Short mmCIF file of C-alpha atoms in Angstrom, two decimals:
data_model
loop_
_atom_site.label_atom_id
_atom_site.label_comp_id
_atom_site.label_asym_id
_atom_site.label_seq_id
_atom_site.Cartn_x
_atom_site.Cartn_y
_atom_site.Cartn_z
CA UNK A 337 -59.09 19.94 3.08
CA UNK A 338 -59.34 17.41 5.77
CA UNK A 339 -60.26 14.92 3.53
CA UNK A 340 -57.65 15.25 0.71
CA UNK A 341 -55.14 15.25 3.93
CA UNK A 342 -56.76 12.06 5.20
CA UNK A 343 -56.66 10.61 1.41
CA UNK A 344 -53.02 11.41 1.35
CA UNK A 345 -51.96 9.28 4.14
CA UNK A 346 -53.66 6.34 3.72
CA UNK A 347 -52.55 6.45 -0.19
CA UNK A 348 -49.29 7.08 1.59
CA UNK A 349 -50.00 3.96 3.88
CA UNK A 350 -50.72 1.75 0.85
CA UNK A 351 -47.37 2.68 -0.75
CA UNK A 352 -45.55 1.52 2.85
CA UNK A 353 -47.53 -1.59 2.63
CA UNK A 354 -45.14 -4.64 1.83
CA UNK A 355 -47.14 -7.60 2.55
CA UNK A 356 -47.38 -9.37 -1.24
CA UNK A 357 -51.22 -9.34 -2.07
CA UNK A 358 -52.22 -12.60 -4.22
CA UNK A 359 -55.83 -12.68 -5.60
CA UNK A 360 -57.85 -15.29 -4.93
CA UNK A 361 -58.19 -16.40 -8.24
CA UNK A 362 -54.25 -17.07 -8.22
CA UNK A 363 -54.24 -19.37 -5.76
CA UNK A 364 -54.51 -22.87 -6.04
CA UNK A 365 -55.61 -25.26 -3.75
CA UNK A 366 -55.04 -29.01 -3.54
CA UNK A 367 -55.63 -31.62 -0.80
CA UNK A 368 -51.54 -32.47 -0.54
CA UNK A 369 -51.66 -28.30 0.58
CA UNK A 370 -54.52 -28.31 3.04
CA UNK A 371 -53.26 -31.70 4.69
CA UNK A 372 -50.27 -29.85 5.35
CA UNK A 373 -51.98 -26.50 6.78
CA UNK A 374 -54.00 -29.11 9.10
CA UNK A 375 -50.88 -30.75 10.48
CA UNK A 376 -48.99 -27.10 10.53
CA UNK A 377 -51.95 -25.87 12.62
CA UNK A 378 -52.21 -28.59 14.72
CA UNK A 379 -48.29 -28.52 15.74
CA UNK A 380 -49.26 -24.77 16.33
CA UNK A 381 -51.41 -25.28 18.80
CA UNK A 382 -49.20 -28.26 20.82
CA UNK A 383 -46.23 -26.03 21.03
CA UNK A 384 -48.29 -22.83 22.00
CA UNK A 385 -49.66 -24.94 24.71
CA UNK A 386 -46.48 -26.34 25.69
CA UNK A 387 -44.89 -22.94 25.83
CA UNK A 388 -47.94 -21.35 27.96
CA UNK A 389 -46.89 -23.84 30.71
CA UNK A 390 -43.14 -23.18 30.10
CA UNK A 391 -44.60 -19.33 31.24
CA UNK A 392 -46.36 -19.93 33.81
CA UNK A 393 -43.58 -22.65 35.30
CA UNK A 394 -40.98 -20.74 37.33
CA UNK A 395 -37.34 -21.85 38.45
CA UNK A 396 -34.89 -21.22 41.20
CA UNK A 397 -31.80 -18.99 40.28
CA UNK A 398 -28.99 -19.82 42.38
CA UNK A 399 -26.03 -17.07 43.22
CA UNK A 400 -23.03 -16.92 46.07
CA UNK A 401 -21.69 -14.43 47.42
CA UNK A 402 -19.18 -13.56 50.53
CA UNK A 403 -20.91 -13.94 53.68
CA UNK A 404 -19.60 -10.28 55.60
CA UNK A 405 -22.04 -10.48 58.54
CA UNK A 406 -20.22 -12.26 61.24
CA UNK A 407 -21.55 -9.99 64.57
CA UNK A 408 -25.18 -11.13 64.00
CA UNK A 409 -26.38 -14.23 65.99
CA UNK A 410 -26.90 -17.73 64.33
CA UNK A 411 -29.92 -19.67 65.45
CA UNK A 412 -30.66 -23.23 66.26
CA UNK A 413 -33.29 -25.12 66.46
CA UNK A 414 -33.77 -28.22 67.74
CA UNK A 415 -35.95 -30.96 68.17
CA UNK A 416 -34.92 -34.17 70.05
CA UNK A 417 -35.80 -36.87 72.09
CA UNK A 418 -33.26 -38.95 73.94
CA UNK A 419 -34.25 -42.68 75.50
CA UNK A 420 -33.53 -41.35 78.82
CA UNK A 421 -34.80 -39.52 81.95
CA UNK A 422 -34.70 -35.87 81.69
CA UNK A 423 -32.64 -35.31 85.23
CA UNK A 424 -29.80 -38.02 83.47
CA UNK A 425 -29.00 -35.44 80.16
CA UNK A 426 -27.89 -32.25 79.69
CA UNK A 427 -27.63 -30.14 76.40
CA UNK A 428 -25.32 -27.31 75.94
CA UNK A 429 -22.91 -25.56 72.97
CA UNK A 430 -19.78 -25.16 73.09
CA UNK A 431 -17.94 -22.67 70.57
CA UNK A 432 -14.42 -21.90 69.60
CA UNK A 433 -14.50 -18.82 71.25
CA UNK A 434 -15.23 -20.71 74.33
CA UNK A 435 -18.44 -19.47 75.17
CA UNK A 436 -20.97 -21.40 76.61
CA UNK A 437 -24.42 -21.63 76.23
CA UNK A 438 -26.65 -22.88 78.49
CA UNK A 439 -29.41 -25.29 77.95
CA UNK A 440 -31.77 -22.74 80.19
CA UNK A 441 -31.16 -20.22 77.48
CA UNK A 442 -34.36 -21.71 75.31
CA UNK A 443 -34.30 -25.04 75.36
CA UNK A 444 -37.61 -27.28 77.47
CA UNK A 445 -37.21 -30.61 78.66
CA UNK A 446 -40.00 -32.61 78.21
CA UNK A 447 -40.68 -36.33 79.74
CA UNK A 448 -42.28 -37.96 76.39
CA UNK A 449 -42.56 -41.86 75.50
CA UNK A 450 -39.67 -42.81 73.22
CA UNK A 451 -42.19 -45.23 71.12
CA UNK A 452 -44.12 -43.28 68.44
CA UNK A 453 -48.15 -43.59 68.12
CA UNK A 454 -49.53 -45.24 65.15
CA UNK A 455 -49.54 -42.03 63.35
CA UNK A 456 -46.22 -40.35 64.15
CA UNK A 457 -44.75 -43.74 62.67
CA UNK A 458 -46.56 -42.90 59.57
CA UNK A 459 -45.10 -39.40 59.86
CA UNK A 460 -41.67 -40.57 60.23
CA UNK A 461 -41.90 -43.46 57.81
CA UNK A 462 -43.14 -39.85 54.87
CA UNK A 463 -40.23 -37.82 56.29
CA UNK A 464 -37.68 -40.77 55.93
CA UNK A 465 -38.75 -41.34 52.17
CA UNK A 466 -38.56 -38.07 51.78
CA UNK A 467 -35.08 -37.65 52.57
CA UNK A 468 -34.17 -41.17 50.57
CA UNK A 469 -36.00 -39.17 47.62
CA UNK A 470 -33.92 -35.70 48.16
CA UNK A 471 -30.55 -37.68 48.28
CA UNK A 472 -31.36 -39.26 44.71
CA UNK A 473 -33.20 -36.24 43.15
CA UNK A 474 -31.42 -33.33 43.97
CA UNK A 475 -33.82 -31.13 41.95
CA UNK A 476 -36.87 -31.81 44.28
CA UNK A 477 -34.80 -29.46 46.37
CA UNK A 478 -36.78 -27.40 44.40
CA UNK A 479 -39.74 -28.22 44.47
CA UNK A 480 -39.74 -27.80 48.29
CA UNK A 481 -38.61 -23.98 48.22
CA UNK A 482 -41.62 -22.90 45.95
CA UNK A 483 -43.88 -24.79 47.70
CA UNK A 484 -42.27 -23.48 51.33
CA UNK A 485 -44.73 -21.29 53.31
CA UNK A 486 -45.13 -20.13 56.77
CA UNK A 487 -48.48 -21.92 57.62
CA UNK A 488 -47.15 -25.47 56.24
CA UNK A 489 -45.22 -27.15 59.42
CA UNK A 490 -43.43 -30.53 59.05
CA UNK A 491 -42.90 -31.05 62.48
CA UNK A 492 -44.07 -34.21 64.45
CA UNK A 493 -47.60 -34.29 64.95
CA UNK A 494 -48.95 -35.04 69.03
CA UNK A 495 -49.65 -38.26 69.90
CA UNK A 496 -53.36 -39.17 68.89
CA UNK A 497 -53.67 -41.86 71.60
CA UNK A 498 -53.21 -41.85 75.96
CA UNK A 499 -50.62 -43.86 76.24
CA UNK A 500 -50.74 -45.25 80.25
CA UNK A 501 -47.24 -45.78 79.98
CA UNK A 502 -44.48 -43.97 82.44
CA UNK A 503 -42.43 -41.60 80.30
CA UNK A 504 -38.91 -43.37 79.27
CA UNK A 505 -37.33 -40.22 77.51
CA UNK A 506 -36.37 -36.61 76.82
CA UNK A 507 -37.94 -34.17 74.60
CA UNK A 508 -35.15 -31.28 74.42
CA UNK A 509 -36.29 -28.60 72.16
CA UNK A 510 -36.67 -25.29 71.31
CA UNK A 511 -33.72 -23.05 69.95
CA UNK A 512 -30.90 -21.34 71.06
CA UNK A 513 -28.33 -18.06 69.70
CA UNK A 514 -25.12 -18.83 69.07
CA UNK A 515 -22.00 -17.05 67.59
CA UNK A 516 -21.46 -17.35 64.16
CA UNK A 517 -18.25 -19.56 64.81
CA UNK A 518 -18.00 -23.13 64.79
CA UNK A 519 -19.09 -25.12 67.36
CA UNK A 520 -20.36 -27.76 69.24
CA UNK A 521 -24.04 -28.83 70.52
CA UNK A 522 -24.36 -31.81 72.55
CA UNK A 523 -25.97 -33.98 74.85
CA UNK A 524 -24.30 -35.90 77.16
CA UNK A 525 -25.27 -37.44 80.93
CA UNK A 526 -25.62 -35.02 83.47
CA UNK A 527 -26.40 -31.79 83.64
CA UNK A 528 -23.56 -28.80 82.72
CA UNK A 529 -21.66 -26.64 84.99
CA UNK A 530 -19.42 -23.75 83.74
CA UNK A 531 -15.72 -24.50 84.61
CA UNK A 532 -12.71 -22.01 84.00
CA UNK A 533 -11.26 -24.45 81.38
CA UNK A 534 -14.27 -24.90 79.58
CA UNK A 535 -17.53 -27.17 80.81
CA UNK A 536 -18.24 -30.50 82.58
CA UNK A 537 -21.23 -32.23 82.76
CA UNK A 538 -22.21 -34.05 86.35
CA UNK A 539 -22.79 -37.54 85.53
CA UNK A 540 -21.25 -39.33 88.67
CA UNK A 541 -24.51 -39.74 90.28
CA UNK A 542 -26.04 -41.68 87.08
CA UNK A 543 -24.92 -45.38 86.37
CA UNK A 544 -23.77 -46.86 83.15
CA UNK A 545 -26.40 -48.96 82.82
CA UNK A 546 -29.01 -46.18 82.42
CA UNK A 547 -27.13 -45.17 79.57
CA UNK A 548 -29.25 -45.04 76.69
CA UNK A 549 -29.01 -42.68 74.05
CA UNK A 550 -31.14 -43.96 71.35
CA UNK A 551 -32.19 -40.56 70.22
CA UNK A 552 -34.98 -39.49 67.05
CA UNK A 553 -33.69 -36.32 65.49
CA UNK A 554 -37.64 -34.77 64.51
CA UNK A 555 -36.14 -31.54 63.88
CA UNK A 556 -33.04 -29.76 63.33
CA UNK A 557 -31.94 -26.13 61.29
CA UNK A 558 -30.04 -22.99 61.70
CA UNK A 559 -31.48 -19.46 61.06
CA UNK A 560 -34.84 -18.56 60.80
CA UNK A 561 -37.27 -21.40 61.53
CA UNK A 562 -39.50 -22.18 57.72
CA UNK A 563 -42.00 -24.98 58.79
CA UNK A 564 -42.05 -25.53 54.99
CA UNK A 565 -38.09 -26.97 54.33
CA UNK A 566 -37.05 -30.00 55.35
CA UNK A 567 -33.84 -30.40 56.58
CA UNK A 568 -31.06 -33.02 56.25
CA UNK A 569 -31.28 -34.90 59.57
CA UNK A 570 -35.60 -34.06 60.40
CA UNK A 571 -36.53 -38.00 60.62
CA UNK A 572 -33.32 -39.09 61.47
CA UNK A 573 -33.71 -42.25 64.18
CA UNK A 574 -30.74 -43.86 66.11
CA UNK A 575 -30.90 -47.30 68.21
CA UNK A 576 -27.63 -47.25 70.48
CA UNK A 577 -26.70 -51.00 70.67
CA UNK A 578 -24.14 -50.17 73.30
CA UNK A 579 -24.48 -48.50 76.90
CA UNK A 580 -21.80 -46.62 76.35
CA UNK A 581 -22.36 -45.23 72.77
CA UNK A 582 -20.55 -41.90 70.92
CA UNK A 583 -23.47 -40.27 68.15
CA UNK A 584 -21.29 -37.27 66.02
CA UNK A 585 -22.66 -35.40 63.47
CA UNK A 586 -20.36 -33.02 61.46
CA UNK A 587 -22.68 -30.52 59.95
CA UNK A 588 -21.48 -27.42 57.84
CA UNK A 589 -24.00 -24.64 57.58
CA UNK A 590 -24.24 -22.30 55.09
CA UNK A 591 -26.08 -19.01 54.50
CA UNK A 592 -29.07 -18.22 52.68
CA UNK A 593 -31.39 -15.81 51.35
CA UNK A 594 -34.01 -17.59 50.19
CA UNK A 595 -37.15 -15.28 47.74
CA UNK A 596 -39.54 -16.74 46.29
CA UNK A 597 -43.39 -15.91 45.46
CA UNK A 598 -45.05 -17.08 48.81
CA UNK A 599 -41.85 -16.50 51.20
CA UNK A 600 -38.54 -14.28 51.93
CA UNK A 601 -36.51 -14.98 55.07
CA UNK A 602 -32.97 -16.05 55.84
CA UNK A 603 -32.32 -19.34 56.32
CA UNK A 604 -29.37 -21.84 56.63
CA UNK A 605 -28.96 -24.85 54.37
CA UNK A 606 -26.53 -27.70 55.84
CA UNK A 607 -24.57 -31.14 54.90
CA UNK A 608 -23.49 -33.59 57.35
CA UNK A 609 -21.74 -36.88 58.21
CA UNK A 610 -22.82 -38.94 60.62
CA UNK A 611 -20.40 -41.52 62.40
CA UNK A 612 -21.26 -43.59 65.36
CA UNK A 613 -18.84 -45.60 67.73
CA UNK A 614 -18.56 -47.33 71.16
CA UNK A 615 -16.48 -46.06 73.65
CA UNK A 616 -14.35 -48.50 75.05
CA UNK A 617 -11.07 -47.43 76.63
CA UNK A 618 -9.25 -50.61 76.96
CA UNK A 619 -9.75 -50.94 73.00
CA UNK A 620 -8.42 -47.53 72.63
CA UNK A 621 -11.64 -46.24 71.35
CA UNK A 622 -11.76 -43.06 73.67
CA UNK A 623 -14.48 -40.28 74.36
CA UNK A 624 -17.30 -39.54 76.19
CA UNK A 625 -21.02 -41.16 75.97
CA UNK A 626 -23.34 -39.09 74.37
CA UNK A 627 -24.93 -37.01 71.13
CA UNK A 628 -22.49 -34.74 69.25
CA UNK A 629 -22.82 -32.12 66.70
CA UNK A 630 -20.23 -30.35 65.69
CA UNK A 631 -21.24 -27.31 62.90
CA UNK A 632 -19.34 -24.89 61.10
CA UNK A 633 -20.24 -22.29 59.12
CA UNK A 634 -19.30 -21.48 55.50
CA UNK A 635 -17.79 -18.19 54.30
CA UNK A 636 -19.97 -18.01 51.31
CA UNK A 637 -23.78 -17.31 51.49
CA UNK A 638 -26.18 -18.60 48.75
CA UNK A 639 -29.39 -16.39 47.23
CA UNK A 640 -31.60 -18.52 46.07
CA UNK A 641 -34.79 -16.52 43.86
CA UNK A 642 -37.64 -18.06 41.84
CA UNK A 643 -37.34 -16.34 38.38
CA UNK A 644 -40.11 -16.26 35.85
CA UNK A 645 -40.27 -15.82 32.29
CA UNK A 646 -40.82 -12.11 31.48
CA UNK A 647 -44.29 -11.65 29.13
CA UNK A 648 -42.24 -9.81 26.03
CA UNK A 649 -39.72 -12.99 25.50
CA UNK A 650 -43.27 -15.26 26.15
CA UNK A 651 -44.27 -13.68 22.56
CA UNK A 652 -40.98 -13.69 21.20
CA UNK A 653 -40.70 -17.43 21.29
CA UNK A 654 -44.68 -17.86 20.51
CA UNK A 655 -44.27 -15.33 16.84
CA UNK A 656 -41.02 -17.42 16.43
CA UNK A 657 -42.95 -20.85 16.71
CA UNK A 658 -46.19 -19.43 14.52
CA UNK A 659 -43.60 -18.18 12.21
CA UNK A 660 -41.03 -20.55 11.94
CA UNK A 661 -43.61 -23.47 11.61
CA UNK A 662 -45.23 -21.91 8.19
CA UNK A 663 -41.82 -21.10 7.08
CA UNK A 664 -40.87 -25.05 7.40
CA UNK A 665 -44.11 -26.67 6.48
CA UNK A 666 -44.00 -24.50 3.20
CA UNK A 667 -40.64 -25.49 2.47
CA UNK A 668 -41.40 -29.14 3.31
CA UNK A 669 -44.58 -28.54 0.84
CA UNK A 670 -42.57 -26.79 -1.94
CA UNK A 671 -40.31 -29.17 -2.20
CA UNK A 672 -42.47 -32.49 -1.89
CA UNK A 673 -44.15 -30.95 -4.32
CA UNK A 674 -41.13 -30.49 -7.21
CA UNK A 675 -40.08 -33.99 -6.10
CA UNK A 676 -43.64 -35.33 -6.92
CA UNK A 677 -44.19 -33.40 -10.29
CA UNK A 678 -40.44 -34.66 -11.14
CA UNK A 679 -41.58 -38.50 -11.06
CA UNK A 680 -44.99 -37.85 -12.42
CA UNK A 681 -43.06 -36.32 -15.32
CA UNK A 682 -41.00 -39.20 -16.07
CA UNK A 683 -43.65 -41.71 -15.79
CA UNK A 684 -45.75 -39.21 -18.36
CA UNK A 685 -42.85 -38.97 -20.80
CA UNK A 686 -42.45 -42.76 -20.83
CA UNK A 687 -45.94 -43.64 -21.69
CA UNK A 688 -45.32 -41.21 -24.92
CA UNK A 689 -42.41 -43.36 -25.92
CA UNK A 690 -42.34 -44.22 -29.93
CA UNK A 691 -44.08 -46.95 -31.37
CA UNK A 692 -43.43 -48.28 -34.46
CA UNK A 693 -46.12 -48.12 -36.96
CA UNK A 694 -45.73 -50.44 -40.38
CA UNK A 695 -46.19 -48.98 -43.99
CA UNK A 696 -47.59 -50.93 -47.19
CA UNK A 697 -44.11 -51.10 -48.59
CA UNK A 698 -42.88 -53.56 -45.38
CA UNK A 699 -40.83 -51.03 -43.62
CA UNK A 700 -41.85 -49.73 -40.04
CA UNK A 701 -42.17 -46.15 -38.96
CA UNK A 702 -40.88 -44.66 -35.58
CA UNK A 703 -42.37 -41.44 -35.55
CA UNK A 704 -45.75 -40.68 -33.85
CA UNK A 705 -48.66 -40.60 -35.78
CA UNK A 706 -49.81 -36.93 -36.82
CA UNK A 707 -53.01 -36.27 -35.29
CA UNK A 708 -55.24 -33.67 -37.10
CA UNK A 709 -58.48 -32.39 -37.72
CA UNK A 710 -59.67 -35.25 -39.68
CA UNK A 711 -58.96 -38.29 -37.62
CA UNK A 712 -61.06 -37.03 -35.08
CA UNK A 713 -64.30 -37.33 -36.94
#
């Protein structure tokens, strides 16, 4: 019983069969047919390659959104070094709310050498064509999320050599919390003292000819610190050709959410526009001596996420090259083929042309000779 069952359904399965069955005997081959199958396999196996790393490539999706957190904190951090004493600057932020932070709050003065060793030139020259690089190729933007992770660090390596010499600068870094208003975070001379109106900085006790403020941005960003991004102004070197020099740097900051394979965190992408001027108040060119960055931040927040290519459409597009490349090359076959038989034909029907044949009377004949039995012995 079992087996008539079991010869049921598989007579059953050959009636459901519609794949066309052609003998072998049917078939005919020809070179012009397997020079085709070579080149159809061989395109096969390109574009499956090519599509395998199309799969395993992945991309960066990019949305916006409404930014609705404005009671959390914003974060700076910051890397400089200004070409003077660290008892003749000050650093502090100013927002629009009026609040003041302090330097004290997290930020470390550090006497340093202004010139860089041998190998944090080479460091800065990298950084500094990596920047030129970004601002051309917008896409290597990129390149630098995926590849972002928490144990790569792009800051400014120590000095490999003891220099003998005095220190000439300032190394102010380490971060600070601001609101999430805009702002203002600058260095100036002298150190800052809260005032009901707002701040002043102390610089009565420091002459104008110690003003210097020739200044190497090494590190700058909002948000959570990612060793892995570079920023916009990381590199960034200034030579003050004045005593008496205004730096400004109008930065806006926006929000983002930033997921990829190796890393998730919140972070804070930001343009700016740099300007640079000499005060001079009998010119008219007013203002106050120093390093300015002004920031604001943006309403709308960014999500950035690397997407890959999910496995089912991987095979959709692989049976759609396998299939579509037999359907074409037998086309392309099929029809070189009716074109070819189409000449051959007329060349075969012109070598059959009629000849003229002469009789014993004098005339000529046009027909073809008949051909029979006997003329062939």
């Amino acid at each position: 019983m079992r087996r008539l069952n079991r010869k049921k359904t598989l007579n059953l399965m050959k009636e459901l069969d519609a794949f066309p069955k052609v003998p072998e005997s049917y078939v005919e081959t020809s070179a012009s047919g397997g020079t085709v199958s070579l080149i159809a396999f061989t395109t096969i196996a390109f574009l499956t390659i090519m599509e395998f790393m199309v799969y395993r490539d992945t991309w960066m999706k990019y949305e916006y959104e409404v930014d609705k957190d404005f009671t959390s904190k914003l974060r700076i951090n910051i890397d400089i070094t200004v070409a003077m004493r660290c008892q003749y600057v000050g650093a502090d932020v100013l927002d629009l709310a009026e609040t003041m932070v302090a330097s004290a709050d997290g930020l470390i003065y550090e006497p340093v050498v202004f010139e860089l060793s041998p190998q944090q030139k080479e460091w800065q020259r990298m950084l500094q064509l990596i920047q030129s690089r970004l601002q051309e190729e917008h896409s290597l933007q990129d390149v630098i999320f995926k590849s972002a992770f928490k144990s790569a660090s792009t800051a400014l390596p120590p000095r490999e050599d003891n220099s003998l010499q005095s220190p000439d600068a300032c190394r102010i870094h380490g971060h600070l919390y601001v609101n999430k208003v805009a702002g203002n975070f600058h260095i100036t001379v002298g150190k800052a003292i809260p005032h009901p109106r707002g701040h002043a900085h102390l610089a009565a006790l420091v002459s104008h000819e110690s003003y210097n403020f020739s200044h190497r941005i090494d590190h700058l960003s909002f948000g959570e610190l990612i060793p892995g991004i570079i920023n916009p102004l990381d590199g960034t070197e200034k030579i003050a050709s004045d005593h008496n020099q205004m730096f400004q740097y109008f930065i806006t900051v926006v929000p983002t959410k930033l997921h990829t394979y190796k890393i998730s965190a919140e972070t804070h992408q930001f343009s700016v526009t740099e300007r640079e001027r000499v005060i001079n108040h009998a010119a008219g060119s007013h203002g106050v001596s120093g390093i300015f960055m002004k920031y604001d931040i943006s309403s709308l927040m960014v999500m950035v996420t690397e997407e890959h290519m999910p496995f089912w459409q991987f095979l959709v597009r692989l049976c759609g090259i396998i299939g579509g490349i037999f359907s074409t090359t037998g086309i392309l076959h099929g029809l070189g083929r009716f074109i070819a038989e189409v000449i051959f034909c007329r060349f075969r029907l012109g070598s059959y042309r009629s000849t003229s044949v002469p009789l014993p009377d004098g005339h000529t004949s046009n027909h073809l000779p008949l051909i029979t039995d006997n003329s062939t012995h």
